[in-house]
Amino acid sequence: MLKKSLSIVYIAIPLLIGVFLGIWQIWPPAADEASDSFQRMMYNIERWTQRPRYVGSDELKRVRAEIVAEIEAMGLDVIMHDATYTRDEVRQARLLLGSTRELHDRHFVDDTVYLQNIFVKLETPGADKAIMFVSHYDSFFGTPGAGDAMLPTAAILEVMRYFASADDKILNNNIYFLLTDGEEIGALGALAFIRDHPELKDRVAMVVNLEARGNAGVPILFETSPEPHSMISMYRRAVPAPVGFSIGAAIYETQRYITDFCFFLRYGWSGINLAIIEGGRHYHQPSDTFENLNRNTAWTYLDTIMALAQYAAHNPLDELHQPTTNAVFFPFLRGHMIVISYGVAYVLCAISCLLSLAYLAIQYRKGKLYSVDVYGQRKISPPIKLMVALMALSVVSAIFLHAGSYLFWIPLVTVTATAFLKEWAIAWRISQALSIIAISLLWAPVIYLFGVISMWW
């Protein structure tokens, strides 16, 4: 009885440690309330989310005018990009992405949708490449849209302000900012901008689309353009606490959730898509208000985007111009994200499989494939069952690597190694504990976020 209780403790303690560390990775840190940028951002969010600012509304016009005035007060030039869609053109554009979002007559004026994108360029002599930050400033019909997407819009304004007040010499690369109109009715502003500016496709090395499907949590990198290894590696180095899951794209593909990034992908632009996803019950609801917006989340969003912009401004973008590859990525301990190319991940899965096979071969030669129970019946021993199961998991991991069955090889290698140390009880327990911590550290945030998403599916 005591032995059984101790076994439960040996499992429970590492499990709790791993789960805590895993969830802790995706908790937003406390907001820096003393930050002037943070206070300005929150002030702007509050004053621009008093009423719904859906396409065609007077409130959207008011907010747009104030955003433009604020940018011009920074000393930056604003390029207004106008676009119009007839009802038929709206239907055709929405069919491209299968949009089913409801359209209201209030979106139209004389059967026409009028949109205005806000575009700002910070350019430096000699630079031929740029990073472009994108978000939208319209809200879903009937909602104030504090999280979706005034938070990223207001954060972008603070990034603009930082560079506007800094010495131009700090820019080694061009930085563009695009605030789109009409995202909530099918990403129509983004589509018009892409079609009207084909020359920018080769000049923009990376699009950073900023979204929200809730009002809490941390910004999560959940979608990328094909072969994103170099972009994800740059994101990992630039951001103080990067969070991203290669499994995110697989989950995202199961939903009919449209962002501006959809059209950038469709037209072959390179980039990444970030969003907060906790607090999904407020998504597209009247409760998406300033009062309900998590302040720690707002601070983390600002800190993330500011860090990424500063890195892009200072550091060479040569790596983004080189041939790259697909990647598996995931957070591992707070402030760290592991990025591994598919090739390396396949090799590690193969090593895991070979280790399991090696163990089975050794046990076969020793005649230990079977054990005898209290009734004298011969059964396959538990360690053998474990190795077979883990070997199967390594194969599954390799097959579904893109979907983030990612890296069973970390707990797998650890657990396999423990089999060779089984004769030493202390080493066995230590390895077992590390295995449990590794498994829960990797999967606790995934399971947690999947549960969060499932609540508003």
CSV table of C-alpha atoms in Angstrom, one decimal:
chain,number,residue,atom,x,y,z
A,1,MET,CA,0.0,0.0,0.0
A,2,LEU,CA,2.8,2.4,0.9
A,3,LYS,CA,4.7,1.5,-2.3
A,4,LYS,CA,1.6,2.2,-4.4
A,5,SER,CA,1.1,5.6,-2.6
A,6,LEU,CA,4.7,6.5,-3.2
A,7,SER,CA,4.3,5.7,-6.9
A,8,ILE,CA,1.3,8.0,-7.1
A,9,VAL,CA,3.3,10.8,-5.5
A,10,TYR,CA,6.2,10.2,-7.9
A,11,ILE,CA,3.8,10.8,-10.7
A,12,ALA,CA,1.6,13.5,-9.3
A,13,ILE,CA,4.4,15.9,-8.2
A,14,PRO,CA,6.2,16.0,-11.6
A,15,LEU,CA,2.8,16.2,-13.3
A,16,LEU,CA,1.7,19.3,-11.3
A,17,ILE,CA,5.1,20.9,-11.8
A,18,GLY,CA,5.0,20.3,-15.6
A,19,VAL,CA,1.4,21.5,-15.9
A,20,PHE,CA,2.1,24.7,-13.9
A,21,LEU,CA,5.2,25.5,-16.0
A,22,GLY,CA,3.4,24.7,-19.2
A,23,ILE,CA,0.4,27.0,-18.5
A,24,TRP,CA,2.7,29.6,-17.0
A,25,GLN,CA,4.3,30.0,-20.4
A,26,ILE,CA,1.1,31.4,-21.8
A,27,TRP,CA,0.1,33.7,-18.9
A,28,PRO,CA,0.6,37.4,-19.7
A,29,PRO,CA,3.0,39.1,-17.3
A,30,ALA,CA,1.9,42.0,-15.2
A,31,ALA,CA,1.3,45.3,-17.1
A,32,ASP,CA,3.9,48.1,-16.7
A,33,GLU,CA,1.4,50.7,-15.5
A,34,ALA,CA,4.2,53.3,-15.4
A,35,SER,CA,4.8,53.1,-19.2
A,36,ASP,CA,3.7,56.2,-21.1
A,37,SER,CA,3.2,54.2,-24.2
A,38,PHE,CA,0.9,51.8,-22.4
A,39,GLN,CA,-1.1,54.5,-20.9
A,40,ARG,CA,-1.5,56.3,-24.2
A,41,MET,CA,-2.5,53.0,-25.9
A,42,MET,CA,-5.2,52.3,-23.2
A,43,TYR,CA,-6.5,55.8,-23.5
A,44,ASN,CA,-6.9,55.5,-27.2
A,45,ILE,CA,-8.6,52.1,-26.9
A,46,GLU,CA,-11.1,53.5,-24.4
A,47,ARG,CA,-12.0,56.6,-26.5
A,48,TRP,CA,-12.3,54.6,-29.8
A,49,THR,CA,-14.5,51.8,-28.5
A,50,GLN,CA,-17.4,53.8,-27.0
A,51,ARG,CA,-19.7,52.6,-29.8
A,52,PRO,CA,-19.6,50.1,-32.6
A,53,ARG,CA,-17.5,51.3,-35.6
A,54,TYR,CA,-18.8,49.0,-38.3
A,55,VAL,CA,-18.2,49.6,-42.0
A,56,GLY,CA,-20.4,52.5,-43.2
A,57,SER,CA,-21.1,54.0,-39.7
A,58,ASP,CA,-20.5,57.5,-38.6
A,59,GLU,CA,-18.5,56.2,-35.6
A,60,LEU,CA,-16.0,54.5,-37.9
A,61,LYS,CA,-15.5,57.8,-39.8
A,62,ARG,CA,-14.9,59.6,-36.5
A,63,VAL,CA,-12.4,57.1,-35.3
A,64,ARG,CA,-10.6,57.0,-38.6
A,65,ALA,CA,-10.3,60.8,-38.6
A,66,GLU,CA,-8.9,60.8,-35.1
A,67,ILE,CA,-6.4,58.0,-35.9
A,68,VAL,CA,-5.2,59.9,-39.0
A,69,ALA,CA,-4.9,63.1,-36.9
A,70,GLU,CA,-2.9,61.3,-34.3
A,71,ILE,CA,-0.5,59.9,-36.8
A,72,GLU,CA,0.0,63.2,-38.5
A,73,ALA,CA,0.6,64.8,-35.1
A,74,MET,CA,3.6,62.5,-34.9
A,75,GLY,CA,5.0,64.1,-38.0
A,76,LEU,CA,4.4,61.1,-40.2
A,77,ASP,CA,2.8,61.1,-43.6
A,78,VAL,CA,-0.5,59.2,-44.0
A,79,ILE,CA,-1.4,57.6,-47.3
A,80,MET,CA,-5.1,57.0,-47.6
A,81,HIS,CA,-6.0,54.1,-49.8
A,82,ASP,CA,-9.6,54.3,-51.0
A,83,ALA,CA,-11.6,51.3,-52.3
A,84,THR,CA,-15.2,50.7,-53.3
A,85,TYR,CA,-17.2,47.5,-53.8
A,86,THR,CA,-20.6,47.1,-55.3
A,87,ARG,CA,-22.9,44.4,-53.8
A,88,ASP,CA,-21.9,41.9,-56.6
A,89,GLU,CA,-18.2,42.7,-56.1
A,90,VAL,CA,-18.6,42.1,-52.3
A,91,ARG,CA,-20.2,38.7,-53.0
A,92,GLN,CA,-17.5,37.7,-55.4
A,93,ALA,CA,-14.7,38.8,-53.0
A,94,ARG,CA,-16.2,37.0,-50.1
A,95,LEU,CA,-16.6,33.8,-52.2
A,96,LEU,CA,-12.8,33.7,-52.6
A,97,LEU,CA,-12.4,32.8,-48.9
A,98,GLY,CA,-15.8,31.3,-48.3
A,99,SER,CA,-16.9,34.1,-46.0
A,100,THR,CA,-20.3,33.6,-44.4
A,101,ARG,CA,-20.3,36.7,-42.2
A,102,GLU,CA,-23.6,38.6,-42.2
A,103,LEU,CA,-23.8,41.7,-44.2
A,104,HIS,CA,-26.1,44.6,-43.2
A,105,ASP,CA,-27.7,47.2,-45.4
A,106,ARG,CA,-26.0,49.8,-43.1
A,107,HIS,CA,-22.6,48.7,-44.6
A,108,PHE,CA,-23.8,50.1,-48.0
A,109,VAL,CA,-24.3,53.5,-49.3
A,110,ASP,CA,-26.3,53.4,-52.6
A,111,ASP,CA,-25.5,49.7,-52.9
A,112,THR,CA,-21.8,50.4,-52.6
A,113,VAL,CA,-19.3,49.8,-49.8
A,114,TYR,CA,-16.8,52.6,-49.3
A,115,LEU,CA,-13.5,51.7,-47.6
A,116,GLN,CA,-10.4,53.6,-46.5
A,117,ASN,CA,-7.2,51.9,-45.5
A,118,ILE,CA,-4.6,53.9,-43.6
A,119,PHE,CA,-1.0,53.3,-44.9
A,120,VAL,CA,2.2,54.7,-43.3
A,121,LYS,CA,5.7,54.1,-44.6
A,122,LEU,CA,8.9,54.6,-42.6
A,123,GLU,CA,11.7,54.3,-45.1
A,124,THR,CA,15.5,54.7,-44.9
A,125,PRO,CA,17.9,55.4,-47.7
A,126,GLY,CA,19.5,52.3,-49.2
A,127,ALA,CA,17.0,49.8,-47.8
A,128,ASP,CA,15.1,47.8,-50.3
A,129,LYS,CA,13.1,45.5,-48.0
A,130,ALA,CA,10.5,46.1,-45.4
A,131,ILE,CA,8.5,44.5,-42.6
A,132,MET,CA,4.8,45.4,-42.7
A,133,PHE,CA,2.5,45.4,-39.6
A,134,VAL,CA,-1.2,44.9,-40.4
A,135,SER,CA,-4.4,45.1,-38.4
A,136,HIS,CA,-7.9,46.5,-38.9
A,137,TYR,CA,-9.7,49.3,-37.3
A,138,ASP,CA,-13.3,48.5,-38.1
A,139,SER,CA,-15.4,46.4,-35.7
A,140,PHE,CA,-18.0,43.7,-36.1
A,141,PHE,CA,-21.5,45.0,-36.5
A,142,GLY,CA,-23.0,45.9,-33.1
A,143,THR,CA,-19.8,45.4,-31.1
A,144,PRO,CA,-17.3,48.0,-29.8
A,145,GLY,CA,-14.3,45.8,-30.7
A,146,ALA,CA,-11.8,46.7,-28.0
A,147,GLY,CA,-9.9,43.4,-28.5
A,148,ASP,CA,-10.9,42.9,-32.1
A,149,ALA,CA,-9.1,44.8,-33.2
A,150,MET,CA,-8.6,48.2,-31.5
A,151,LEU,CA,-5.9,46.7,-29.2
A,152,PRO,CA,-3.5,45.8,-32.0
A,153,THR,CA,-4.4,49.0,-33.9
A,154,ALA,CA,-3.6,51.1,-30.9
A,155,ALA,CA,-0.4,49.1,-30.3
A,156,ILE,CA,0.7,49.8,-33.8
A,157,LEU,CA,0.2,53.5,-33.2
A,158,GLU,CA,2.6,53.4,-30.3
A,159,VAL,CA,5.2,51.7,-32.5
A,160,MET,CA,4.8,54.5,-35.0
A,161,ARG,CA,5.2,57.0,-32.3
A,162,TYR,CA,8.4,55.4,-31.0
A,163,PHE,CA,10.0,55.6,-34.5
A,164,ALA,CA,8.6,59.0,-35.2
A,165,SER,CA,10.4,60.4,-32.1
A,166,ALA,CA,13.6,58.5,-32.6
A,167,ASP,CA,16.6,59.3,-34.7
A,168,ASP,CA,16.1,58.2,-38.3
A,169,LYS,CA,19.5,56.6,-38.3
A,170,ILE,CA,18.3,53.7,-36.2
A,171,LEU,CA,16.4,52.4,-39.2
A,172,ASN,CA,18.3,49.8,-41.2
A,173,ASN,CA,15.2,48.6,-42.9
A,174,ASN,CA,11.9,50.0,-44.0
A,175,ILE,CA,8.9,49.5,-41.8
A,176,TYR,CA,5.3,49.8,-43.1
A,177,PHE,CA,2.0,50.0,-41.2
A,178,LEU,CA,-1.3,49.1,-42.7
A,179,LEU,CA,-4.6,49.7,-40.9
A,180,THR,CA,-7.3,48.1,-43.0
A,181,ASP,CA,-11.0,48.9,-43.3
A,182,GLY,CA,-13.7,46.2,-44.0
A,183,GLU,CA,-12.0,43.2,-42.4
A,184,GLU,CA,-15.1,42.3,-40.6
A,185,ILE,CA,-17.1,42.0,-43.8
A,186,GLY,CA,-14.6,39.7,-45.6
A,187,ALA,CA,-11.2,41.3,-45.4
A,188,LEU,CA,-12.2,43.6,-48.3
A,189,GLY,CA,-9.8,46.4,-47.4
A,190,ALA,CA,-6.8,44.1,-47.4
A,191,LEU,CA,-7.9,42.6,-50.7
A,192,ALA,CA,-8.2,46.0,-52.4
A,193,PHE,CA,-4.8,47.0,-51.0
A,194,ILE,CA,-3.1,43.9,-52.3
A,195,ARG,CA,-4.6,44.2,-55.7
A,196,ASP,CA,-3.7,47.9,-56.0
A,197,HIS,CA,-0.1,47.6,-54.7
A,198,PRO,CA,1.4,44.5,-56.5
A,199,GLU,CA,4.8,46.2,-56.4
A,200,LEU,CA,5.0,45.9,-52.7
A,201,LYS,CA,4.9,42.1,-52.7
A,202,ASP,CA,8.6,41.7,-53.5
A,203,ARG,CA,9.6,44.6,-51.2
A,204,VAL,CA,7.8,43.4,-48.1
A,205,ALA,CA,9.9,40.6,-46.7
A,206,MET,CA,7.4,39.7,-44.0
A,207,VAL,CA,3.8,40.7,-43.2
A,208,VAL,CA,3.0,40.6,-39.5
A,209,ASN,CA,-0.8,40.4,-39.2
A,210,LEU,CA,-2.2,41.3,-35.8
A,211,GLU,CA,-5.6,39.9,-34.7
A,212,ALA,CA,-7.8,39.0,-31.7
A,213,ARG,CA,-10.3,36.3,-31.1
A,214,GLY,CA,-10.9,37.3,-27.6
A,215,ASN,CA,-9.7,39.8,-25.0
A,216,ALA,CA,-7.2,37.9,-22.8
A,217,GLY,CA,-4.1,35.7,-23.0
A,218,VAL,CA,-0.9,36.4,-24.8
A,219,PRO,CA,-0.3,36.9,-28.6
A,220,ILE,CA,0.1,33.5,-30.1
A,221,LEU,CA,1.8,32.9,-33.5
A,222,PHE,CA,-0.7,30.5,-35.0
A,223,GLU,CA,-0.4,30.7,-38.7
A,224,THR,CA,2.4,31.3,-41.2
A,225,SER,CA,3.1,31.4,-44.9
A,226,PRO,CA,4.7,28.3,-46.4
A,227,GLU,CA,8.3,27.4,-45.4
A,228,PRO,CA,8.4,29.9,-42.5
A,229,HIS,CA,11.6,28.7,-40.6
A,230,SER,CA,13.5,31.9,-41.0
A,231,MET,CA,10.6,34.1,-40.0
A,232,ILE,CA,9.7,32.1,-36.9
A,233,SER,CA,13.4,32.1,-35.9
A,234,MET,CA,13.5,35.9,-36.2
A,235,TYR,CA,10.3,36.2,-34.2
A,236,ARG,CA,11.8,34.0,-31.5
A,237,ARG,CA,14.9,36.1,-31.2
A,238,ALA,CA,13.1,39.4,-31.3
A,239,VAL,CA,10.2,38.9,-28.8
A,240,PRO,CA,10.9,38.8,-25.1
A,241,ALA,CA,8.4,36.0,-24.4
A,242,PRO,CA,7.5,34.4,-27.8
A,243,VAL,CA,4.6,32.0,-27.9
A,244,GLY,CA,3.7,29.9,-31.0
A,245,PHE,CA,2.5,26.5,-31.8
A,246,SER,CA,2.9,24.7,-35.1
A,247,ILE,CA,-0.2,22.8,-34.2
A,248,GLY,CA,-2.1,26.1,-34.3
A,249,ALA,CA,-2.4,26.1,-38.1
A,250,ALA,CA,-4.0,22.7,-38.0
A,251,ILE,CA,-6.5,23.8,-35.5
A,252,TYR,CA,-7.2,27.1,-37.3
A,253,GLU,CA,-7.9,25.3,-40.5
A,254,THR,CA,-10.8,23.5,-38.9
A,255,GLN,CA,-12.6,26.9,-38.4
A,256,ARG,CA,-14.2,29.3,-40.8
A,257,TYR,CA,-12.3,32.3,-39.4
A,258,ILE,CA,-11.2,34.9,-41.8
A,259,THR,CA,-8.4,37.5,-41.2
A,260,ASP,CA,-6.7,40.0,-43.5
A,261,PHE,CA,-3.8,37.5,-43.6
A,262,CYS,CA,-5.9,35.1,-45.7
A,263,PHE,CA,-5.6,37.3,-48.7
A,264,PHE,CA,-1.9,38.0,-48.2
A,265,LEU,CA,-1.5,34.2,-48.2
A,266,ARG,CA,-3.7,33.8,-51.2
A,267,TYR,CA,-1.6,36.2,-53.2
A,268,GLY,CA,1.7,34.7,-52.2
A,269,TRP,CA,3.0,37.2,-49.6
A,270,SER,CA,5.2,35.9,-46.8
A,271,GLY,CA,4.4,36.5,-43.2
A,272,ILE,CA,3.0,35.4,-39.8
A,273,ASN,CA,-0.3,35.8,-38.1
A,274,LEU,CA,-0.6,36.6,-34.4
A,275,ALA,CA,-3.7,36.7,-32.2
A,276,ILE,CA,-5.0,36.5,-28.7
A,277,ILE,CA,-7.6,33.8,-28.3
A,278,GLU,CA,-8.6,33.7,-24.6
A,279,GLY,CA,-11.8,35.4,-23.5
A,280,GLY,CA,-13.5,34.1,-26.7
A,281,ARG,CA,-17.0,34.5,-25.2
A,282,HIS,CA,-16.5,38.3,-25.9
A,283,TYR,CA,-15.5,37.8,-29.5
A,284,HIS,CA,-18.0,39.6,-31.8
A,285,GLN,CA,-20.1,40.4,-28.8
A,286,PRO,CA,-21.3,43.7,-27.3
A,287,SER,CA,-19.1,42.7,-24.3
A,288,ASP,CA,-15.9,43.2,-26.2
A,289,THR,CA,-15.4,46.5,-24.3
A,290,PHE,CA,-12.5,48.5,-22.9
A,291,GLU,CA,-13.6,47.5,-19.4
A,292,ASN,CA,-13.5,43.8,-20.2
A,293,LEU,CA,-10.1,44.0,-21.9
A,294,ASN,CA,-7.4,42.3,-19.8
A,295,ARG,CA,-4.8,45.0,-19.0
A,296,ASN,CA,-1.9,42.4,-18.7
A,297,THR,CA,-2.9,41.2,-22.2
A,298,ALA,CA,-2.8,44.7,-23.6
A,299,TRP,CA,0.6,45.3,-22.2
A,300,THR,CA,2.0,42.0,-23.5
A,301,TYR,CA,0.6,42.8,-27.0
A,302,LEU,CA,2.3,46.2,-27.0
A,303,ASP,CA,5.6,44.8,-25.7
A,304,THR,CA,5.5,42.0,-28.3
A,305,ILE,CA,4.9,44.3,-31.3
A,306,MET,CA,7.3,46.9,-30.1
A,307,ALA,CA,10.1,44.4,-29.6
A,308,LEU,CA,9.5,42.8,-33.0
A,309,ALA,CA,9.5,46.2,-34.8
A,310,GLN,CA,12.7,47.4,-33.0
A,311,TYR,CA,14.4,44.2,-34.0
A,312,ALA,CA,13.2,44.5,-37.6
A,313,ALA,CA,14.4,48.1,-37.7
A,314,HIS,CA,17.9,47.4,-36.4
A,315,ASN,CA,18.9,43.9,-37.7
A,316,PRO,CA,19.6,42.7,-41.3
A,317,LEU,CA,16.8,40.9,-43.0
A,318,ASP,CA,19.1,38.8,-45.2
A,319,GLU,CA,17.8,35.6,-43.6
A,320,LEU,CA,14.3,36.4,-44.8
A,321,HIS,CA,15.5,36.6,-48.4
A,322,GLN,CA,17.2,33.2,-48.4
A,323,PRO,CA,15.6,29.8,-49.2
A,324,THR,CA,14.0,28.4,-46.1
A,325,THR,CA,12.0,25.4,-45.0
A,326,ASN,CA,9.0,24.3,-42.9
A,327,ALA,CA,9.4,24.1,-39.2
A,328,VAL,CA,8.0,22.7,-36.0
A,329,PHE,CA,7.8,25.3,-33.2
A,330,PHE,CA,6.5,25.5,-29.7
A,331,PRO,CA,7.3,27.3,-26.4
A,332,PHE,CA,9.5,25.5,-23.9
A,333,LEU,CA,9.9,27.3,-20.6
A,334,ARG,CA,8.7,30.9,-20.3
A,335,GLY,CA,10.6,33.3,-22.6
A,336,HIS,CA,11.8,30.5,-24.9
A,337,MET,CA,10.5,29.0,-28.1
A,338,ILE,CA,12.1,26.0,-29.9
A,339,VAL,CA,12.1,26.1,-33.7
A,340,ILE,CA,13.2,23.0,-35.6
A,341,SER,CA,13.2,22.3,-39.3
A,342,TYR,CA,11.1,19.4,-40.6
A,343,GLY,CA,14.3,17.6,-41.6
A,344,VAL,CA,15.8,17.7,-38.1
A,345,ALA,CA,12.4,16.7,-36.5
A,346,TYR,CA,12.1,13.7,-38.8
A,347,VAL,CA,15.6,12.6,-37.8
A,348,LEU,CA,14.8,12.9,-34.1
A,349,CYS,CA,11.6,10.9,-34.6
A,350,ALA,CA,13.7,8.2,-36.3
A,351,ILE,CA,16.2,8.2,-33.5
A,352,SER,CA,13.3,7.7,-31.0
A,353,CYS,CA,12.0,4.8,-33.0
A,354,LEU,CA,15.5,3.2,-33.3
A,355,LEU,CA,16.0,3.6,-29.5
A,356,SER,CA,12.7,1.8,-28.9
A,357,LEU,CA,13.7,-1.0,-31.3
A,358,ALA,CA,17.1,-1.3,-29.7
A,359,TYR,CA,15.5,-1.7,-26.3
A,360,LEU,CA,13.1,-4.4,-27.7
A,361,ALA,CA,16.0,-6.2,-29.3
A,362,ILE,CA,18.0,-6.2,-26.0
A,363,GLN,CA,15.1,-7.5,-24.0
A,364,TYR,CA,14.4,-10.2,-26.6
A,365,ARG,CA,18.0,-11.5,-26.4
A,366,LYS,CA,17.7,-11.5,-22.6
A,367,GLY,CA,14.4,-13.4,-22.8
A,368,LYS,CA,12.5,-10.6,-21.0
A,369,LEU,CA,9.8,-9.9,-23.5
A,370,TYR,CA,7.3,-11.7,-21.2
A,371,SER,CA,6.6,-11.7,-17.5
A,372,VAL,CA,4.6,-14.2,-15.4
A,373,ASP,CA,1.7,-12.9,-13.3
A,374,VAL,CA,0.5,-14.3,-9.9
A,375,TYR,CA,-1.5,-17.0,-11.7
A,376,GLY,CA,1.5,-18.2,-13.6
A,377,GLN,CA,0.3,-16.9,-16.9
A,378,ARG,CA,2.9,-15.5,-19.3
A,379,LYS,CA,2.1,-11.9,-20.5
A,380,ILE,CA,4.0,-9.2,-22.4
A,381,SER,CA,5.8,-7.2,-19.8
A,382,PRO,CA,4.7,-3.6,-19.1
A,383,PRO,CA,8.1,-2.1,-20.2
A,384,ILE,CA,7.7,-3.9,-23.6
A,385,LYS,CA,4.2,-2.5,-24.0
A,386,LEU,CA,5.5,0.9,-23.2
A,387,MET,CA,8.3,0.7,-25.8
A,388,VAL,CA,5.9,-0.5,-28.5
A,389,ALA,CA,3.5,2.3,-27.7
A,390,LEU,CA,6.2,4.9,-27.7
A,391,MET,CA,7.6,3.6,-31.0
A,392,ALA,CA,4.1,3.9,-32.5
A,393,LEU,CA,3.9,7.5,-31.3
A,394,SER,CA,7.2,8.4,-32.9
A,395,VAL,CA,5.9,7.1,-36.2
A,396,VAL,CA,2.6,9.0,-35.8
A,397,SER,CA,4.7,12.1,-34.9
A,398,ALA,CA,6.6,11.8,-38.1
A,399,ILE,CA,3.5,11.3,-40.2
A,400,PHE,CA,1.5,14.2,-38.7
A,401,LEU,CA,4.5,16.5,-38.0
A,402,HIS,CA,2.8,19.4,-39.7
A,403,ALA,CA,-0.1,19.2,-37.3
A,404,GLY,CA,2.0,19.4,-34.3
A,405,SER,CA,1.9,15.9,-32.9
A,406,TYR,CA,5.1,17.6,-32.4
A,407,LEU,CA,8.0,16.2,-30.7
A,408,PHE,CA,6.9,13.1,-28.9
A,409,TRP,CA,10.6,12.5,-29.3
A,410,ILE,CA,11.5,14.7,-26.2
A,411,PRO,CA,9.5,12.6,-23.7
A,412,LEU,CA,10.1,9.6,-25.9
A,413,VAL,CA,13.9,9.7,-25.7
A,414,THR,CA,13.8,10.4,-22.0
A,415,VAL,CA,11.4,7.5,-21.3
A,416,THR,CA,13.4,5.2,-23.5
A,417,ALA,CA,16.6,6.1,-21.7
A,418,THR,CA,14.9,5.3,-18.4
A,419,ALA,CA,14.5,1.7,-19.6
A,420,PHE,CA,18.2,1.3,-19.7
A,421,LEU,CA,18.5,2.7,-16.2
A,422,LYS,CA,15.8,0.6,-14.7
A,423,GLU,CA,18.2,-1.4,-12.5
A,424,TRP,CA,19.0,1.8,-10.5
A,425,ALA,CA,15.9,2.9,-8.7
A,426,ILE,CA,17.0,6.5,-8.1
A,427,ALA,CA,18.0,7.0,-11.7
A,428,TRP,CA,14.7,5.4,-12.8
A,429,ARG,CA,12.7,7.8,-10.6
A,430,ILE,CA,14.6,10.9,-11.7
A,431,SER,CA,14.2,10.0,-15.4
A,432,GLN,CA,10.5,9.1,-14.9
A,433,ALA,CA,10.0,12.5,-13.3
A,434,LEU,CA,11.8,14.4,-16.1
A,435,SER,CA,9.7,12.5,-18.6
A,436,ILE,CA,6.4,13.5,-17.0
A,437,ILE,CA,7.5,17.1,-16.6
A,438,ALA,CA,8.6,17.2,-20.3
A,439,ILE,CA,5.3,15.7,-21.5
A,440,SER,CA,3.1,18.0,-19.4
A,441,LEU,CA,5.3,21.1,-20.2
A,442,LEU,CA,4.8,20.5,-23.9
A,443,TRP,CA,1.2,19.5,-23.9
A,444,ALA,CA,-0.4,21.3,-21.0
A,445,PRO,CA,-0.6,24.7,-22.9
A,446,VAL,CA,-1.8,22.9,-26.1
A,447,ILE,CA,-4.6,21.1,-24.2
A,448,TYR,CA,-5.5,24.3,-22.3
A,449,LEU,CA,-5.7,26.4,-25.4
A,450,PHE,CA,-7.7,23.7,-27.2
A,451,GLY,CA,-10.1,23.7,-24.3
A,452,VAL,CA,-10.4,27.5,-24.5
A,453,ILE,CA,-11.1,27.4,-28.2
A,454,SER,CA,-13.6,24.6,-27.8
A,455,MET,CA,-15.7,26.8,-25.5
A,456,TRP,CA,-16.6,29.1,-28.4
A,457,TRP,CA,-16.6,26.7,-31.3
